[in-house]
Tab-separated table of C-alpha atoms in Angstrom:
chain	number	residue	atom	x	y	z
A	27	MET	CA	49.279	24.507	-4.565
A	28	GLY	CA	48.836	23.062	-8.054
A	29	GLU	CA	49.343	19.500	-6.788
A	30	TYR	CA	46.782	20.104	-4.020
A	31	VAL	CA	44.218	21.330	-6.531
A	32	LYS	CA	44.823	18.276	-8.722
A	33	LYS	CA	44.312	15.933	-5.761
A	34	ARG	CA	41.116	17.751	-4.789
A	35	GLY	CA	39.912	17.533	-8.371
A	36	LYS	CA	40.586	13.806	-8.549
A	37	LEU	CA	38.818	13.251	-5.221
A	38	PHE	CA	35.827	15.257	-6.380
A	39	GLY	CA	35.727	13.311	-9.656
A	40	ALA	CA	35.884	9.991	-7.814
A	41	LEU	CA	33.097	11.016	-5.456
A	42	LEU	CA	30.976	12.238	-8.346
A	43	LEU	CA	31.478	8.979	-10.241
A	44	ALA	CA	30.593	6.976	-7.122
A	45	ALA	CA	27.418	9.047	-6.660
A	46	VAL	CA	26.408	8.534	-10.282
A	47	LEU	CA	26.988	4.774	-10.069
A	48	LEU	CA	25.059	4.580	-6.791
A	49	ALA	CA	22.128	6.509	-8.262
A	50	ALA	CA	22.181	4.345	-11.387
A	51	GLY	CA	22.175	1.153	-9.325
A	52	TYR	CA	19.375	2.411	-7.105
A	53	SER	CA	17.219	3.533	-10.038
A	54	ARG	CA	17.812	0.284	-11.945
A	55	TYR	CA	17.606	-2.387	-9.280
A	56	MET	CA	15.906	-0.923	-6.215
A	57	GLU	CA	13.255	1.682	-6.945
A	58	PRO	CA	11.490	-0.353	-9.692
A	59	GLU	CA	10.909	-3.047	-7.052
A	60	MET	CA	9.472	-0.672	-4.421
A	61	LEU	CA	5.812	-1.092	-5.376
A	62	THR	CA	3.607	0.749	-2.899
A	63	VAL	CA	-0.086	1.458	-2.323
A	64	LYS	CA	-1.136	5.090	-1.980
A	65	GLU	CA	-4.437	5.900	-0.331
A	66	ILE	CA	-6.659	8.887	-1.103
A	67	THR	CA	-10.179	9.773	-0.007
A	68	VAL	CA	-12.594	11.661	-2.243
A	69	GLU	CA	-15.668	13.214	-0.651
A	70	THR	CA	-18.866	13.982	-2.510
A	71	ASP	CA	-22.212	15.456	-1.584
A	72	ARG	CA	-23.902	13.158	-4.101
A	73	ASP	CA	-26.162	10.436	-2.751
A	74	ILE	CA	-23.832	7.444	-3.071
A	75	GLU	CA	-22.799	4.369	-1.168
A	76	ASN	CA	-19.178	4.490	-0.074
A	77	CYS	CA	-16.985	2.725	-2.620
A	78	LYS	CA	-13.351	1.552	-2.620
A	79	VAL	CA	-11.651	1.736	-6.013
A	80	ILE	CA	-8.249	0.242	-6.752
A	81	PHE	CA	-6.538	1.874	-9.737
A	82	PHE	CA	-3.379	0.521	-11.349
A	83	THR	CA	-1.853	1.366	-14.699
A	84	ASP	CA	1.157	1.222	-17.018
A	85	THR	CA	2.522	-2.189	-16.133
A	86	HIS	CA	4.472	-2.331	-19.420
A	87	PHE	CA	5.195	-6.019	-19.030
A	88	GLY	CA	7.981	-7.085	-21.364
A	89	LYS	CA	11.715	-6.758	-21.767
A	90	LEU	CA	12.130	-4.040	-19.128
A	91	TYR	CA	9.600	-5.309	-16.556
A	92	ASP	CA	8.885	-9.022	-16.690
A	93	GLU	CA	5.523	-10.610	-16.001
A	94	SER	CA	6.707	-12.215	-12.760
A	95	HIS	CA	5.967	-8.851	-11.112
A	96	GLY	CA	2.290	-9.529	-11.739
A	97	GLU	CA	2.056	-11.788	-8.712
A	98	LYS	CA	3.038	-9.011	-6.303
A	99	ILE	CA	0.691	-6.572	-8.032
A	100	ALA	CA	-2.237	-8.968	-7.659
A	101	GLU	CA	-1.317	-9.761	-4.070
A	102	LEU	CA	-1.236	-6.096	-3.038
A	103	ILE	CA	-4.532	-5.391	-4.790
A	104	ASN	CA	-6.274	-8.353	-3.188
A	105	GLN	CA	-5.120	-7.245	0.249
A	106	ARG	CA	-7.178	-4.046	-0.153
A	107	ASN	CA	-10.589	-5.751	-0.483
A	108	ALA	CA	-11.738	-3.519	-3.360
A	109	ASP	CA	-15.271	-2.920	-4.524
A	110	ILE	CA	-14.027	-2.297	-8.072
A	111	VAL	CA	-10.630	-2.557	-9.733
A	112	VAL	CA	-9.660	-0.333	-12.658
A	113	PHE	CA	-6.723	-0.735	-15.035
A	114	GLY	CA	-5.624	2.388	-16.914
A	115	GLY	CA	-3.915	0.853	-19.945
A	116	ASP	CA	-0.453	-0.002	-21.292
A	117	LEU	CA	-0.462	-3.605	-20.149
A	118	LEU	CA	2.446	-4.624	-22.390
A	119	ASP	CA	5.379	-2.495	-23.444
A	120	ASN	CA	5.846	-3.799	-26.996
A	121	TYR	CA	4.028	-7.027	-27.789
A	122	GLY	CA	5.586	-7.464	-31.223
A	123	ARG	CA	9.078	-7.201	-29.793
A	124	ASP	CA	8.537	-9.124	-26.550
A	125	ARG	CA	5.900	-11.768	-27.250
A	126	ASP	CA	8.445	-14.598	-27.324
A	127	LEU	CA	9.697	-13.481	-23.903
A	128	LEU	CA	6.293	-13.179	-22.262
A	129	ASP	CA	4.449	-15.987	-20.516
A	130	MET	CA	0.940	-14.789	-21.332
A	131	ALA	CA	-0.721	-17.856	-19.762
A	132	TYR	CA	0.964	-17.064	-16.458
A	133	LEU	CA	0.020	-13.412	-16.740
A	134	GLN	CA	-3.595	-14.334	-17.458
A	135	LYS	CA	-3.690	-16.541	-14.383
A	136	VAL	CA	-2.242	-13.799	-12.173
A	137	LEU	CA	-4.435	-10.960	-13.431
A	138	GLY	CA	-7.442	-13.250	-13.493
A	139	GLY	CA	-6.872	-13.831	-9.784
A	140	ILE	CA	-7.393	-10.156	-8.941
A	141	LYS	CA	-10.599	-9.876	-6.925
A	142	ALA	CA	-13.211	-7.123	-6.878
A	143	LYS	CA	-16.670	-7.308	-5.322
A	144	GLU	CA	-18.512	-5.477	-8.103
A	145	GLY	CA	-16.299	-5.785	-11.160
A	146	LYS	CA	-13.005	-5.129	-12.917
A	147	PHE	CA	-12.689	-2.539	-15.694
A	148	ALA	CA	-9.972	-1.469	-18.119
A	149	VAL	CA	-9.286	0.989	-20.952
A	150	PHE	CA	-6.859	0.980	-23.859
A	151	GLY	CA	-3.510	2.770	-23.602
A	152	ASN	CA	-1.336	3.800	-26.528
A	153	HIS	CA	0.945	0.765	-26.060
A	154	ASP	CA	-2.134	-1.489	-26.150
A	155	TYR	CA	-2.735	-0.224	-29.684
A	156	GLY	CA	0.917	-0.014	-30.721
A	157	GLY	CA	3.465	-2.779	-31.033
A	158	GLY	CA	0.915	-5.282	-32.292
A	159	ALA	CA	-0.950	-5.514	-28.978
A	160	PHE	CA	-4.200	-4.289	-30.523
A	161	ARG	CA	-4.834	-7.790	-31.869
A	162	ILE	CA	-4.843	-9.414	-28.434
A	163	TYR	CA	-5.404	-6.792	-25.707
A	164	GLU	CA	-9.187	-6.687	-25.376
A	165	GLU	CA	-9.686	-10.453	-25.592
A	166	PHE	CA	-6.831	-11.058	-23.164
A	167	MET	CA	-8.186	-8.616	-20.586
A	168	GLU	CA	-11.656	-10.134	-20.866
A	169	LYS	CA	-10.159	-13.562	-20.164
A	170	CYS	CA	-8.667	-11.992	-17.030
A	171	GLY	CA	-12.137	-10.876	-15.975
A	172	PHE	CA	-11.848	-7.203	-16.972
A	173	LEU	CA	-14.524	-5.400	-18.949
A	174	VAL	CA	-12.699	-3.175	-21.446
A	175	LEU	CA	-14.568	0.107	-21.822
A	176	VAL	CA	-14.079	1.670	-25.263
A	177	ASN	CA	-16.024	4.939	-25.149
A	178	GLU	CA	-18.563	3.289	-22.877
A	179	GLN	CA	-20.383	4.047	-19.643
A	180	ARG	CA	-21.565	1.647	-16.975
A	181	THR	CA	-23.667	2.465	-13.944
A	182	LEU	CA	-22.709	0.836	-10.668
A	183	GLU	CA	-26.228	0.714	-9.283
A	184	LYS	CA	-25.177	-0.412	-5.838
A	185	TYR	CA	-23.065	2.718	-5.350
A	186	GLN	CA	-24.961	5.123	-7.635
A	187	ILE	CA	-21.719	5.872	-9.486
A	188	ASP	CA	-21.207	6.023	-13.250
A	189	ILE	CA	-17.920	4.694	-14.605
A	190	ILE	CA	-16.862	6.032	-18.001
A	191	GLY	CA	-14.035	4.593	-20.084
A	192	VAL	CA	-12.630	6.875	-22.802
A	193	ASP	CA	-10.629	5.345	-25.639
A	194	ASP	CA	-6.934	6.177	-26.027
A	195	TYR	CA	-6.211	9.798	-26.895
A	196	LEU	CA	-3.156	9.124	-29.088
A	197	LEU	CA	-3.947	5.993	-31.099
A	198	GLY	CA	-7.593	5.247	-30.379
A	199	GLN	CA	-10.801	7.047	-31.308
A	200	ALA	CA	-11.685	8.876	-28.129
A	201	ASP	CA	-15.264	10.126	-27.901
A	202	TYR	CA	-15.085	13.342	-25.896
A	203	GLY	CA	-18.865	13.634	-25.934
A	204	LEU	CA	-18.791	11.162	-23.044
A	205	CYS	CA	-16.941	13.832	-21.026
A	206	ARG	CA	-19.821	16.295	-21.279
A	207	MET	CA	-21.855	15.213	-18.296
A	208	GLN	CA	-25.617	15.458	-18.482
A	209	SER	CA	-26.478	13.955	-15.098
A	210	ASP	CA	-25.628	15.260	-11.637
A	211	ARG	CA	-24.395	11.846	-10.437
A	212	PHE	CA	-20.870	10.961	-9.353
A	213	HIS	CA	-18.819	10.086	-12.438
A	214	LEU	CA	-15.569	8.104	-12.418
A	215	ILE	CA	-13.799	8.843	-15.710
A	216	ILE	CA	-10.984	6.557	-16.848
A	217	SER	CA	-8.613	7.577	-19.634
A	218	HIS	CA	-5.037	6.584	-20.282
A	219	GLU	CA	-3.764	10.093	-21.023
A	220	PRO	CA	-4.345	12.932	-18.527
A	221	VAL	CA	-5.074	15.537	-21.196
A	222	VAL	CA	-8.532	13.998	-21.698
A	223	CYS	CA	-9.574	15.671	-18.418
A	224	LYS	CA	-9.684	19.011	-20.239
A	225	PHE	CA	-12.767	17.831	-22.099
A	226	VAL	CA	-14.734	17.137	-18.901
A	227	GLU	CA	-17.521	19.608	-18.299
A	228	GLY	CA	-21.100	19.743	-17.146
A	229	LEU	CA	-22.897	18.425	-14.127
A	230	GLY	CA	-22.048	16.086	-11.283
A	231	ASP	CA	-18.973	15.342	-9.248
A	232	ASN	CA	-16.342	14.101	-11.662
A	233	LEU	CA	-13.153	12.242	-10.753
A	234	ALA	CA	-10.750	11.422	-13.585
A	235	LEU	CA	-8.093	8.722	-13.295
A	236	ALA	CA	-5.162	8.603	-15.720
A	237	GLY	CA	-1.634	7.277	-16.129
A	238	HIS	CA	0.683	7.456	-19.162
A	239	THR	CA	3.229	9.925	-17.741
A	240	HIS	CA	5.049	7.507	-15.393
A	241	GLY	CA	5.587	10.678	-13.364
A	242	GLY	CA	8.435	11.289	-15.773
A	243	GLN	CA	9.846	7.863	-14.743
A	244	VAL	CA	13.182	9.529	-13.979
A	245	SER	CA	12.472	12.707	-12.059
A	246	VAL	CA	14.945	15.520	-12.752
A	247	PRO	CA	14.092	19.060	-11.590
A	248	PHE	CA	13.269	21.499	-14.415
A	249	LEU	CA	13.711	18.749	-17.022
A	250	THR	CA	11.065	16.103	-16.346
A	251	ASP	CA	8.156	18.360	-17.301
A	252	LYS	CA	9.726	18.967	-20.715
A	253	LEU	CA	10.193	15.248	-21.435
A	254	LEU	CA	6.661	14.026	-20.725
A	255	PRO	CA	5.071	12.021	-23.559
A	256	PRO	CA	2.403	13.555	-25.816
A	257	GLY	CA	-1.014	13.416	-24.208
A	258	SER	CA	0.283	14.350	-20.757
A	259	GLY	CA	-0.534	18.031	-21.019
A	260	GLN	CA	0.961	19.832	-18.036
A	261	TYR	CA	0.112	16.954	-15.702
A	262	VAL	CA	2.968	14.921	-14.225
A	263	LYS	CA	1.642	12.856	-11.316
A	264	GLY	CA	-0.460	13.056	-8.192
A	265	TYR	CA	-3.749	14.625	-7.219
A	266	TYR	CA	-5.103	17.682	-9.041
A	267	THR	CA	-8.076	19.541	-7.609
A	268	SER	CA	-10.797	21.345	-9.540
A	269	GLY	CA	-9.527	24.510	-11.193
A	270	GLU	CA	-5.858	23.553	-10.728
A	271	ASP	CA	-3.462	23.569	-13.699
A	272	GLY	CA	-6.175	24.078	-16.279
A	273	LEU	CA	-8.695	21.617	-14.847
A	274	GLY	CA	-12.316	22.635	-15.129
A	275	ASP	CA	-14.344	23.469	-12.057
A	276	SER	CA	-16.350	20.247	-12.390
A	277	VAL	CA	-13.479	17.737	-12.330
A	278	GLN	CA	-10.627	16.580	-10.157
A	279	MET	CA	-7.980	14.084	-11.235
A	280	TYR	CA	-5.369	11.641	-10.021
A	281	VAL	CA	-2.476	10.908	-12.372
A	282	SER	CA	-0.625	7.760	-11.391
A	283	SER	CA	3.096	7.351	-12.005
A	284	GLY	CA	2.294	3.756	-12.924
A	285	ILE	CA	4.146	0.537	-12.260
A	286	GLY	CA	6.420	-0.581	-15.105
A	287	MET	CA	9.000	1.110	-17.301
A	288	ALA	CA	9.279	2.182	-20.921
A	289	LYS	CA	12.240	3.268	-23.094
A	290	TYR	CA	14.812	2.787	-20.333
A	291	PRO	CA	15.001	0.425	-17.335
A	292	PHE	CA	15.145	3.073	-14.622
A	293	ARG	CA	12.896	4.755	-12.074
A	294	PHE	CA	14.205	7.609	-10.008
A	295	PHE	CA	12.046	9.438	-7.437
A	296	ASN	CA	9.017	7.806	-9.079
A	297	VAL	CA	8.231	4.764	-6.963
A	298	PRO	CA	5.789	2.403	-8.752
A	299	GLU	CA	2.327	2.715	-7.269
A	300	ILE	CA	-1.132	1.265	-6.922
A	301	ILE	CA	-3.816	3.772	-5.933
A	302	GLU	CA	-6.589	3.056	-3.430
A	303	ILE	CA	-9.399	5.606	-3.741
A	304	THR	CA	-12.184	5.618	-1.184
A	305	ILE	CA	-15.178	7.587	-2.435
A	306	VAL	CA	-17.360	8.652	0.458
A	307	LYS	CA	-20.483	10.708	0.938
A	308	LYS	CA	-19.870	13.856	2.976
A	309	ASP	CA	-21.343	13.909	6.459
A	310	GLY	CA	-24.267	16.253	6.823
């Protein structure tokens, strides 16, 4: 009986080790390459023209996710024929550490090739301030054709939509006054960290877009929520409706799990994503 138990124990240990190695290989070499486009539709009763927004965030180009991935990102975005393209911050993982590894000229060419009918917009993320990236981020993004919104609002007259870019919550100087809406228009609010949504109040239909969390990057039940970075609040990933999980009644939000990786070179049950949001006026 004792010998039988030992054999069963060894078999179980071997199977467990094989499962761990398989999961590690999948999360290191497969899932990070499974970039997908998720589509959502947001309806509003505001008087707007229908608008297609492409939102991508948290590329973290560098040691863990090299800039060659930029070509696929740009290709997928350009296939969607966007009206506007929005980047949610954290372009580079650690510029000071990785700048000798990065081909910034190539990256500029790739990101500069992203097309949008009415404009490309971006905000700062915490990694765009940290790691020495603050010195180059805004100028670099402008060379790629993106307008970097630092506590700024722009009106997309063609669509009758206001786009608001809030500076980074952790390392920037976020102006939450921009989140107190005075008009009853449709507002598209871009911030790197999801917690900024808690400051949104007032009039209008308000859709917030954020990243930062990576969806936990490695998703482990009961543990991921506790390991989210500061600025996440209770928001992990996905679509949050008005009044859900502490959101105000005047705002809804999509938190993207992002594209690249930080801290460790793994993604597990958090496929990298680009978000296609179609904003449409309700019938009737």
